[in-house]
Coordinates of C-alpha atoms and ligand atoms in Angstrom, one line a residue:
A1 CA -0.2 0.3 -0.2
Y2 CA 3.0 2.3 0.0
S3 CA 4.1 1.8 -3.9
N4 CA 2.3 5.2 -3.8
F5 CA 3.2 8.4 -2.1
G6 CA -0.2 10.3 -2.8
N7 CA -2.4 7.4 -2.5
N8 CA -5.9 9.4 -3.3
R9 CA -8.1 5.7 -3.2
G10 CA -10.6 6.5 -0.5
K11 CA -9.7 8.4 2.2
S12 CA -6.1 6.5 3.3
A13 CA -4.1 8.8 2.4
F14 CA -6.4 11.2 4.2
F15 CA -6.1 9.2 7.2
N16 CA -2.4 7.8 7.0
D17 CA -1.3 12.6 7.3
R18 CA 0.4 12.8 9.8
G19 CA -1.3 15.4 11.4
N20 CA -4.2 16.2 12.4
A21 CA -7.3 17.5 11.3
N22 CA -6.5 20.6 12.5
R23 CA -3.4 20.8 10.6
G24 CA -5.6 22.9 7.2
S25 CA -6.2 25.1 8.8
E26 CA -3.0 25.7 11.1
L27 CA -0.9 25.6 7.2
F28 CA -3.5 26.8 5.0
S29 CA -4.0 30.3 7.0
A30 CA -1.4 32.5 6.2
S31 CA -4.2 34.5 3.8
N32 CA -2.8 34.7 0.0
T33 CA -0.2 37.2 -0.8
G34 CA -2.8 39.4 -1.8
I35 CA -0.8 39.8 -5.4
N36 CA -2.7 40.0 -7.7
F37 CA -1.1 37.7 -10.7
E38 CA -3.5 39.0 -13.2
K39 CA -1.6 42.3 -13.7
Y40 CA 1.1 40.2 -14.6
D41 CA 0.0 38.7 -17.3
D42 CA 2.1 40.1 -19.5
I43 CA 5.6 39.6 -17.9
P44 CA 7.2 37.8 -21.3
V45 CA 9.0 34.5 -20.8
E46 CA 11.0 33.0 -22.9
A47 CA 12.1 29.6 -23.1
T48 CA 14.6 28.7 -25.1
G49 CA 16.8 24.6 -25.4
Q50 CA 15.3 21.5 -27.6
N51 CA 12.6 20.2 -27.9
C52 CA 11.2 22.7 -24.9
P53 CA 7.5 21.4 -23.5
H54 CA 4.6 24.0 -24.3
H55 CA 3.5 25.6 -21.2
I56 CA 0.0 25.5 -19.4
E57 CA -1.6 28.8 -19.0
N58 CA -4.1 27.1 -15.7
F59 CA -3.3 25.0 -13.5
Q60 CA -5.9 21.9 -15.0
D61 CA -3.8 22.6 -18.2
V62 CA -1.3 19.0 -17.1
D63 CA -2.3 16.9 -15.1
M64 CA -0.8 16.9 -11.2
G65 CA -2.2 14.2 -9.4
E66 CA -5.3 14.7 -6.7
I67 CA -3.0 15.7 -3.9
V68 CA -1.4 18.7 -5.7
M69 CA -4.5 19.7 -7.2
G70 CA -6.0 20.1 -3.7
N71 CA -3.5 21.6 -2.1
I72 CA -3.4 24.4 -4.8
G73 CA -6.9 25.0 -3.9
L74 CA -7.2 25.3 -1.3
S75 CA -3.8 27.4 -0.9
R76 CA -6.2 29.7 -2.9
Y77 CA -4.1 29.9 -6.0
T78 CA -6.1 30.5 -8.6
R79 CA -4.0 30.7 -11.5
P80 CA -0.1 29.9 -12.7
T81 CA 2.8 32.9 -12.5
P82 CA 4.8 32.7 -15.7
V83 CA 7.9 31.2 -14.9
Q84 CA 5.2 28.6 -13.3
K85 CA 3.5 28.7 -16.4
Y86 CA 6.4 27.7 -18.3
A87 CA 8.3 25.5 -15.3
I88 CA 5.6 23.1 -14.3
P89 CA 5.7 21.4 -17.8
I90 CA 9.6 21.2 -17.9
V91 CA 9.5 19.5 -15.1
K92 CA 6.9 17.5 -15.5
S93 CA 8.1 16.3 -18.9
K94 CA 11.3 15.9 -16.3
R95 CA 13.6 17.9 -18.6
D96 CA 16.6 19.2 -16.6
L97 CA 15.5 23.2 -16.0
M98 CA 17.7 26.7 -15.6
A99 CA 15.3 29.5 -15.1
C100 CA 16.0 33.0 -14.0
A101 CA 13.7 34.2 -11.6
Q102 CA 13.0 36.4 -9.0
T103 CA 11.3 35.4 -5.5
G104 CA 8.7 36.4 -6.1
S105 CA 7.9 34.8 -8.8
G106 CA 6.5 32.4 -7.6
K107 CA 9.2 29.7 -8.7
T108 CA 8.6 27.7 -4.7
A109 CA 5.7 26.3 -6.5
A110 CA 7.3 26.1 -9.6
F111 CA 9.1 23.0 -8.9
L112 CA 7.7 22.8 -6.0
L113 CA 4.7 21.1 -7.3
P114 CA 5.5 18.8 -10.1
I115 CA 8.3 17.6 -8.2
L116 CA 5.9 16.2 -6.1
S117 CA 4.0 15.9 -7.9
Q118 CA 5.8 13.1 -9.3
I119 CA 7.8 12.0 -6.1
Y120 CA 3.6 11.1 -5.6
C121 CA 3.0 8.8 -8.6
E122 CA 6.0 7.2 -8.5
G123 CA 6.3 6.6 -4.8
P124 CA 9.8 6.2 -2.7
G125 CA 10.8 3.3 -4.5
E126 CA 14.4 1.9 -3.2
A127 CA 14.6 4.9 -0.7
L128 CA 12.1 3.4 1.3
N129 CA 14.2 -1.1 1.7
A130 CA 17.2 1.5 2.3
A131 CA 15.9 3.5 5.4
K132 CA 14.4 0.2 6.7
E133 CA 17.4 -1.7 5.5
N134 CA 19.7 1.4 7.6
G135 CA 16.7 1.3 10.3
K136 CA 17.5 -2.2 12.0
Y137 CA 20.9 -2.3 12.1
G138 CA 19.5 1.7 14.4
R139 CA 21.9 4.2 11.9
R140 CA 18.5 5.2 10.8
K141 CA 20.1 7.0 8.2
Q142 CA 16.9 9.1 6.1
Y143 CA 17.5 9.4 1.8
P144 CA 15.3 11.6 0.6
I145 CA 14.5 12.0 -2.9
S146 CA 14.2 15.3 -3.5
L147 CA 16.4 18.0 -2.1
V148 CA 16.2 21.8 -2.2
L149 CA 19.5 23.9 -1.6
A150 CA 19.5 27.7 -0.8
P151 CA 21.7 30.3 0.5
T152 CA 20.5 31.1 4.4
R153 CA 17.9 29.9 7.0
E154 CA 15.3 31.8 6.0
L155 CA 14.5 31.2 2.7
A156 CA 14.5 27.1 3.7
L157 CA 12.2 28.0 5.8
Q158 CA 10.3 29.8 2.7
I159 CA 11.0 26.9 0.8
Y160 CA 9.9 24.3 3.7
D161 CA 6.4 26.4 4.6
E162 CA 4.6 25.7 0.7
A163 CA 6.9 22.6 0.8
R164 CA 4.6 21.7 3.9
K165 CA 1.2 23.0 1.8
F166 CA 1.7 21.3 -0.6
S167 CA 2.4 17.2 1.0
Y168 CA -0.7 18.6 3.2
R169 CA -2.6 14.8 3.0
S170 CA 0.2 12.6 1.7
R171 CA 2.8 10.7 3.1
V172 CA 5.5 12.9 1.9
R173 CA 7.4 14.4 4.9
P174 CA 9.5 17.6 4.3
C175 CA 12.7 18.4 6.7
V176 CA 14.5 21.5 6.7
V177 CA 18.6 21.6 7.8
Y178 CA 20.4 24.7 8.4
G179 CA 22.5 25.9 10.2
G180 CA 23.1 28.3 14.0
A181 CA 20.4 26.0 15.0
D182 CA 20.2 23.3 16.8
I183 CA 21.7 20.1 15.2
G184 CA 20.4 17.7 17.5
Q185 CA 17.1 18.8 17.0
Q186 CA 17.4 18.4 13.9
I187 CA 18.4 15.0 13.3
R188 CA 16.0 13.4 16.0
D189 CA 13.5 15.6 12.7
L190 CA 15.1 14.1 10.2
E191 CA 14.3 10.5 12.3
R192 CA 10.7 11.0 11.9
G193 CA 11.5 10.5 7.9
C194 CA 12.9 12.7 5.0
H195 CA 11.4 12.2 1.2
L196 CA 12.3 16.2 0.6
L197 CA 14.2 17.6 1.5
V198 CA 15.1 21.8 2.7
A199 CA 19.2 22.8 3.2
T200 CA 21.7 25.7 2.9
P201 CA 24.2 24.0 1.7
G202 CA 27.1 23.6 5.5
R203 CA 24.0 21.5 6.9
L204 CA 23.8 19.3 4.6
V205 CA 27.4 18.3 4.9
D206 CA 28.1 18.3 8.5
M207 CA 24.4 16.0 8.1
I208 CA 25.9 14.1 4.7
E209 CA 29.3 13.1 7.6
R210 CA 27.5 12.3 10.7
G211 CA 25.7 9.9 8.2
K212 CA 22.1 11.4 8.9
I213 CA 21.2 11.5 5.1
G214 CA 22.2 9.9 1.8
L215 CA 21.9 11.0 -1.3
D216 CA 22.1 8.2 -2.5
Y217 CA 17.8 7.8 -4.0
C218 CA 17.9 12.0 -4.9
N219 CA 16.1 11.8 -7.4
Y220 CA 15.0 16.0 -7.4
L221 CA 18.1 18.6 -7.1
V222 CA 17.0 21.9 -7.3
L223 CA 19.8 24.7 -6.5
D224 CA 17.6 28.0 -5.2
E225 CA 19.3 31.2 -5.6
A226 CA 22.1 30.1 -7.1
D227 CA 24.3 32.7 -7.2
R228 CA 24.1 33.9 -3.9
M229 CA 25.0 30.3 -2.9
L230 CA 27.5 32.0 -4.5
D231 CA 28.5 34.8 -3.8
M232 CA 27.9 33.8 -0.3
G233 CA 30.7 31.1 -1.0
F234 CA 28.7 27.6 -1.4
E235 CA 30.7 26.5 -4.8
P236 CA 32.3 24.2 -2.2
Q237 CA 30.3 22.0 -0.1
I238 CA 27.2 22.1 -3.0
R239 CA 30.1 20.1 -5.4
R240 CA 31.2 17.8 -2.8
I241 CA 27.2 17.6 -1.8
V242 CA 26.8 16.5 -5.8
E243 CA 29.6 15.7 -6.8
Q244 CA 31.5 14.3 -4.6
D245 CA 27.9 12.4 -2.9
T246 CA 26.9 9.2 -3.4
M247 CA 24.8 11.6 -5.5
P248 CA 22.9 10.4 -8.8
H249 CA 24.2 11.4 -11.5
K250 CA 23.6 14.5 -14.0
G251 CA 20.7 12.3 -16.4
I252 CA 19.6 10.6 -14.4
R253 CA 18.6 12.1 -11.2
Q254 CA 16.5 15.3 -12.5
T255 CA 17.7 18.6 -12.2
M256 CA 16.9 22.4 -12.1
M257 CA 18.3 25.5 -10.7
F258 CA 17.2 28.6 -9.4
S259 CA 18.6 32.1 -10.1
A260 CA 18.0 36.0 -10.5
T261 CA 21.0 36.2 -12.9
F262 CA 23.4 34.3 -15.0
P263 CA 26.3 35.7 -14.9
K264 CA 29.7 33.2 -16.0
E265 CA 29.8 31.2 -12.8
I266 CA 26.5 30.0 -13.0
Q267 CA 26.7 29.2 -16.0
I268 CA 29.6 26.4 -15.0
L269 CA 27.7 25.5 -13.0
A270 CA 24.7 24.0 -14.9
R271 CA 27.2 23.3 -17.9
D272 CA 28.3 21.4 -14.8
F273 CA 24.7 19.7 -13.1
L274 CA 22.1 20.2 -15.8
E275 CA 21.6 17.4 -19.2
E276 CA 20.0 19.3 -22.1
Y277 CA 18.4 21.8 -20.1
I278 CA 16.0 24.4 -21.2
F279 CA 16.4 27.9 -20.7
L280 CA 14.0 30.8 -19.2
A281 CA 14.1 34.2 -19.0
V282 CA 11.6 35.5 -16.6
G283 CA 10.8 39.3 -17.2
R284 CA 9.8 41.7 -14.2
V285 CA 8.0 44.0 -14.4
G286 CA 8.9 47.6 -13.3
S287 CA 9.4 48.8 -10.0
T288 CA 9.5 51.8 -9.2
S289 CA 5.2 51.6 -10.6
E290 CA 3.0 54.0 -10.2
N291 CA 2.6 52.6 -7.3
I292 CA 5.8 54.0 -4.8
T293 CA 4.9 57.8 -4.4
Q294 CA 8.9 58.4 -3.8
K295 CA 10.4 61.1 -1.5
V296 CA 13.4 62.1 -1.4
V297 CA 13.8 65.0 1.3
W298 CA 17.2 66.3 2.4
V299 CA 17.9 65.2 6.3
E300 CA 21.4 66.5 8.3
E301 CA 22.8 63.6 9.7
S302 CA 22.0 65.2 12.9
D303 CA 19.1 65.6 12.6
K304 CA 18.3 61.8 11.0
R305 CA 16.2 60.9 14.5
S306 CA 14.6 63.7 14.9
F307 CA 12.4 64.1 11.2
L308 CA 11.5 59.7 11.5
L309 CA 9.9 60.5 14.2
D310 CA 8.3 63.0 12.9
L311 CA 8.0 60.7 9.8
L312 CA 6.4 58.2 12.1
S313 CA 4.0 59.9 13.8
A314 CA 2.3 61.3 10.8
T315 CA 2.3 57.9 9.7
G316 CA -0.3 57.8 12.7
E317 CA -1.5 53.7 11.5
T318 CA -1.4 50.8 13.4
D319 CA -1.9 48.2 10.5
S320 CA 1.1 49.2 8.3
L321 CA 4.6 48.6 8.2
T322 CA 7.5 50.3 7.9
L323 CA 10.6 49.1 7.0
V324 CA 14.0 51.3 8.4
F325 CA 16.9 51.1 5.9
V326 CA 20.5 51.7 7.4
E327 CA 24.2 51.4 6.7
T328 CA 25.3 49.4 9.5
K329 CA 24.6 46.9 11.9
K330 CA 25.4 49.2 14.2
G331 CA 23.3 51.6 13.4
A332 CA 20.4 49.3 14.0
D333 CA 20.4 48.4 17.2
A334 CA 21.6 52.2 17.8
L335 CA 18.7 53.5 16.2
E336 CA 15.4 50.3 17.5
D337 CA 17.0 51.3 21.3
F338 CA 16.3 54.4 20.2
L339 CA 12.9 54.4 18.8
Y340 CA 12.8 51.3 21.0
R341 CA 13.3 54.6 24.4
E342 CA 10.8 56.6 22.3
G343 CA 8.4 53.9 23.1
Y344 CA 7.8 52.4 19.6
A345 CA 7.6 48.9 19.3
C346 CA 10.0 48.0 16.9
T347 CA 12.7 45.2 15.8
S348 CA 15.9 44.6 13.7
I349 CA 16.9 42.3 11.8
H350 CA 20.9 42.4 11.0
G351 CA 23.7 40.3 10.5
D352 CA 25.6 40.2 14.0
R353 CA 22.1 38.8 15.5
S354 CA 21.5 35.2 16.1
Q355 CA 19.2 33.7 13.7
R356 CA 16.7 33.1 16.9
D357 CA 16.0 36.7 17.1
R358 CA 16.2 36.8 12.6
E359 CA 13.1 34.7 12.9
E360 CA 11.1 36.5 15.7
A361 CA 11.3 39.8 14.2
L362 CA 10.3 38.8 10.8
S363 CA 6.9 36.9 12.9
Q364 CA 6.8 39.9 14.9
F365 CA 7.4 43.3 12.0
R366 CA 4.9 40.3 9.4
S367 CA 2.5 39.8 12.0
G368 CA 2.4 43.5 12.7
K369 CA 3.2 43.5 16.7
C370 CA 6.1 45.1 15.8
P371 CA 4.9 47.0 12.7
I372 CA 8.9 49.0 12.8
L373 CA 11.4 47.2 11.3
V374 CA 15.5 48.0 10.9
A375 CA 17.1 46.9 9.2
T376 CA 19.9 46.9 6.9
A377 CA 20.3 46.2 3.9
V378 CA 22.5 42.4 3.8
A379 CA 20.1 41.1 6.5
A380 CA 16.9 42.5 4.2
R381 CA 18.1 40.5 0.8
G382 CA 16.0 37.9 0.3
L383 CA 13.1 37.9 2.7
D384 CA 9.8 37.8 1.7
I385 CA 9.3 40.4 3.4
S386 CA 6.3 42.8 1.8
N387 CA 2.8 44.5 2.6
V388 CA 5.2 47.6 3.9
K389 CA 3.0 50.3 3.6
H390 CA 6.5 53.0 4.4
V391 CA 9.7 52.7 3.4
I392 CA 12.8 54.8 4.5
N393 CA 16.4 55.0 3.2
F394 CA 17.1 56.6 7.3
D395 CA 20.3 56.0 5.3
L396 CA 20.4 55.5 2.1
P397 CA 22.7 53.5 0.0
S398 CA 25.2 54.2 -2.8
D399 CA 24.7 52.9 -5.6
I400 CA 20.8 52.6 -7.3
E401 CA 20.2 49.0 -7.5
E402 CA 20.4 49.1 -3.7
Y403 CA 17.9 51.8 -3.8
V404 CA 15.1 49.8 -5.9
H405 CA 15.7 46.8 -4.0
R406 CA 14.6 48.5 -0.7
I407 CA 11.3 50.7 -2.3
G408 CA 9.8 47.7 -3.5
R409 CA 8.7 46.5 -0.9
T410 CA 6.4 49.2 -0.9
G411 CA 3.3 49.2 -2.9
R412 CA 3.2 44.9 -3.9
V413 CA -0.6 44.5 -3.0
G414 CA -1.6 47.1 -5.9
N415 CA -2.1 49.5 -3.2
L416 CA 0.1 52.5 -2.8
G417 CA 3.3 52.6 -1.6
L418 CA 5.1 55.9 -0.1
A419 CA 8.8 55.3 -0.6
T420 CA 10.8 58.3 1.8
S421 CA 14.9 58.7 1.2
F422 CA 17.1 60.9 3.6
F423 CA 19.4 63.0 1.6
N424 CA 22.0 65.1 2.6
D425 CA 25.9 66.1 1.8
K426 CA 27.0 61.6 1.8
N427 CA 24.5 61.0 -1.1
G428 CA 26.4 62.6 -3.6
N429 CA 27.6 59.5 -5.3
I430 CA 23.9 58.4 -6.3
T431 CA 22.4 61.8 -6.8
K432 CA 22.0 61.3 -11.2
D433 CA 20.5 57.6 -10.7
L434 CA 18.8 58.7 -8.2
L435 CA 17.0 61.8 -10.2
D436 CA 16.9 59.4 -13.3
I437 CA 14.2 56.9 -11.7
L438 CA 12.6 59.9 -10.2
V439 CA 11.8 61.8 -13.0
E440 CA 11.3 58.1 -15.0
A441 CA 8.1 57.8 -12.7
K442 CA 7.2 60.4 -13.0
Q443 CA 7.7 61.6 -9.5
E444 CA 8.4 65.2 -7.4
V445 CA 11.9 66.2 -8.6
P446 CA 13.3 68.4 -5.2
S447 CA 14.7 71.4 -7.0
W448 CA 18.3 71.0 -4.7
L449 CA 17.9 67.1 -6.4
E450 CA 18.5 69.1 -10.2
S451 CA 20.5 71.8 -9.2
L452 CA 23.4 69.0 -7.2
A453 CA 22.5 66.3 -10.4
Y454 CA 23.9 69.5 -12.4
E455 CA 26.6 70.6 -10.4
H456 CA 28.4 66.6 -11.1
Q457 CA 27.4 66.1 -14.0
H458 CA 30.1 67.9 -14.8
K459 CA 32.3 66.5 -12.7
S460 CA 31.7 62.6 -13.5
S461 CA 30.8 61.4 -16.8
N462 CA 30.6 58.4 -17.1
R463 CA 27.7 57.8 -15.3
G464 CA 23.7 57.4 -15.2
R465 CA 22.2 55.6 -18.0
S466 CA 25.6 53.0 -19.2
K467 CA 23.9 50.5 -16.6
R468 CA 20.7 50.8 -18.5
F469 CA 19.8 48.0 -20.2
S470 CA 16.0 47.5 -21.6
G471 CA 16.0 43.8 -22.0
G472 CA 13.0 43.9 -18.9
F473 CA 15.0 39.9 -18.7
G474 CA 18.2 39.5 -15.9
A475 CA 19.7 36.9 -18.4
R476 CA 20.0 35.3 -21.3
D477 CA 20.6 31.7 -22.5
Y478 CA 24.4 32.1 -23.3
R479 CA 23.8 29.4 -25.2
Q480 CA 22.2 31.4 -27.5
T481 CA 25.6 32.7 -28.0
A482 CA 28.1 32.8 -30.7
A483 CA 30.6 33.3 -26.9
G484 CA 29.0 29.9 -25.5
G485 CA 28.0 28.2 -28.8
N486 CA 31.7 28.5 -28.1
A487 CA 32.5 25.0 -25.8
G488 CA 34.1 27.0 -22.4
G489 CA 34.2 29.8 -23.5
F490 CA 31.3 31.8 -21.7
G491 CA 31.0 34.9 -23.0
G492 CA 32.0 37.6 -20.7
R493 CA 30.9 40.5 -21.4
G494 CA 30.0 39.7 -24.2
G495 CA 26.7 39.3 -23.2
R496 CA 26.1 42.5 -22.4
N497 CA 25.0 43.6 -26.2
Q498 CA 23.5 40.4 -26.2
A499 CA 21.2 41.1 -23.1
G500 CA 20.7 44.6 -24.5
H501 CA 19.4 43.0 -27.6
G502 CA 15.8 42.2 -25.7
G503 CA 14.5 45.1 -26.2
N504 CA 15.2 45.3 -29.1
R505 CA 13.3 42.1 -29.9
G506 CA 10.0 44.1 -27.7
F507 CA 10.4 41.7 -24.4
G508 CA 10.7 44.5 -22.7
G509 CA 7.3 45.5 -20.6
G510 CA 7.9 49.3 -21.5
G511 CA 8.2 52.6 -20.2
F512 CA 9.7 51.8 -16.4
G513 CA 9.1 48.7 -16.2
N514 CA 12.4 47.7 -17.3
F515 CA 15.2 47.8 -14.8
Y516 CA 19.2 47.0 -13.9
T517 CA 20.7 43.9 -14.2
S518 CA 23.7 43.1 -13.1
D519 CA 26.6 44.2 -16.4
G520 CA 25.1 41.2 -18.4
Y521 CA 25.4 38.2 -17.9
G522 CA 29.2 38.1 -17.7
G523 CA 29.2 40.5 -14.7
N524 CA 28.6 41.0 -11.5
Y525 CA 26.5 39.6 -10.3
S526 CA 26.1 40.0 -6.8
H527 CA 24.4 43.4 -7.3
S528 CA 21.9 42.6 -9.5
Q529 CA 18.9 42.1 -6.4
V530 CA 16.3 43.3 -8.1
D531 CA 13.3 40.1 -8.0
W532 CA 10.7 39.5 -10.4
W533 CA 8.2 42.6 -8.9
G534 CA 11.1 44.3 -9.2
N535 CA 12.1 44.8 -5.9
Ligands
AMP1 P1 8.2 32.7 -4.9 O1 8.9 33.7 -6.1 O2 8.1 31.5 -4.4 O3 8.3 33.7 -3.4 O4 6.8 32.9 -4.1 C1 5.8 35.0 -3.9 C2 4.9 34.3 -2.9 O5 3.8 34.0 -4.3 C3 4.5 33.6 -2.6 O6 4.0 34.0 -0.4 C4 3.7 32.7 -3.2 O7 2.0 31.7 -1.8 C5 2.6 33.0 -3.9 N1 2.7 32.1 -4.6 C6 3.0 31.8 -5.9 N2 2.4 31.1 -6.1 C7 1.6 31.6 -7.1 C8 -0.5 31.5 -8.0 N3 0.2 31.1 -9.0 N4 -0.9 32.1 -6.9 C9 -1.2 32.6 -5.7 N5 0.2 33.0 -4.7 C10 1.5 32.7 -5.8

């Protein structure tokens, strides 16, 4: 009877569920994102590669089985997002996939749904026997059928939460392991069974070395936010996991890579890990959309705190979330203390805070218990912090991409968002780019900013639009270019022209629907953290 994970006959699957009836309501209680996906229907997606399966328009267009379809319904996903329309049939037809898509595009469900659907259909196979055999000797090693690697604990937890939703009423048990938390507890959880494992690379290597995880039957491998994993220096661990252990080889396992950008390092990883893959480029919508009102105010360093208090008291509403960006960890702590002393319910998130503190801060913010979150850019990156009413740049970043990324946290839900930036002498280097953004998004431009930008232009000539790219995509399939076709000859900066070309071919959304990339796909990807919604 265990041959099929998705045993839907009668009610057996339901009654065999590990949880109880209440679990469903808890799992699916988080309100829907409220994102108006219909608005994003015209997001361009480009699929390249041989014999690419046709994309779908509705979840019903592909047979994912009763369990998956039921859980899509419970999650209140009415229609697939652009990346889901393409990725689901690609994964379902057992093809490898390299997708350039950002957080917020619905990429998690894009890989989880078809993977789980296949696991339900195929059952645990040899993995089950292996775990049983092993258990006889008291070793209790787990053999997950699917592995999802993610760069951070926060992202791993978000993926795990989605996996729990989509494995509801099935026998598939998802687990998550990440560093910075008690390993004993994670081991005990693994020992209760693990069919789908979400892991950060370092902690997984640890688990493998302790003999707690065997990848011998891992038929589905996902690398999520691959560029960030490389950015964070995880390549040796990733290669150790994928190439130097017992994982089935490429071509035998199915492999999916997701990355916001497609720089040289990622191209190499794709070449090494993927077999005849389909390349998906998912466009992104404009970030400085009309939904966001951007204000830039001149505030001297010494006046910043009192100005902030004025802003906060003007915001008033208790249920609206305010995100305050500061430059340094120390600055974050100091500002949090200050606001706390002034009687504001606030919390903070930065690199020096423990894993536990960060999770706690995030959930207090999301729930509205602490409606003010002070954050450094690095700590906030990649987190699904949305529904923010007001983004305040207490300290402006020095590059414009980071600015775009930050303000995109607001104005998401079809609601109006507000972004206020404190500007003073220290922010000279962003003047010109900031002015361009404001003009492009039809925002009010303070006259002092215009004059400053004018002065600045005369000082430095090589700025401004040079970084622009009008394709709307973060990257291109390098195999489509001459340089890419040349074995081992990764395109380097040649990619830039290719990327720019996209705009001419009409993939861009037009207006301010297009944003920055890194320097094409041959450039410095660490700065291209703009997500799919333009954040
Ligand atoms: P992700 O890009 O995977 O982080 O997803 C962003 C958010 O969109 C998550 O909160 C998902 O639960 C939500 N989401 C994903 N796909 C859909 C869909 N088809 N309909 C509605 N919400 C979705």
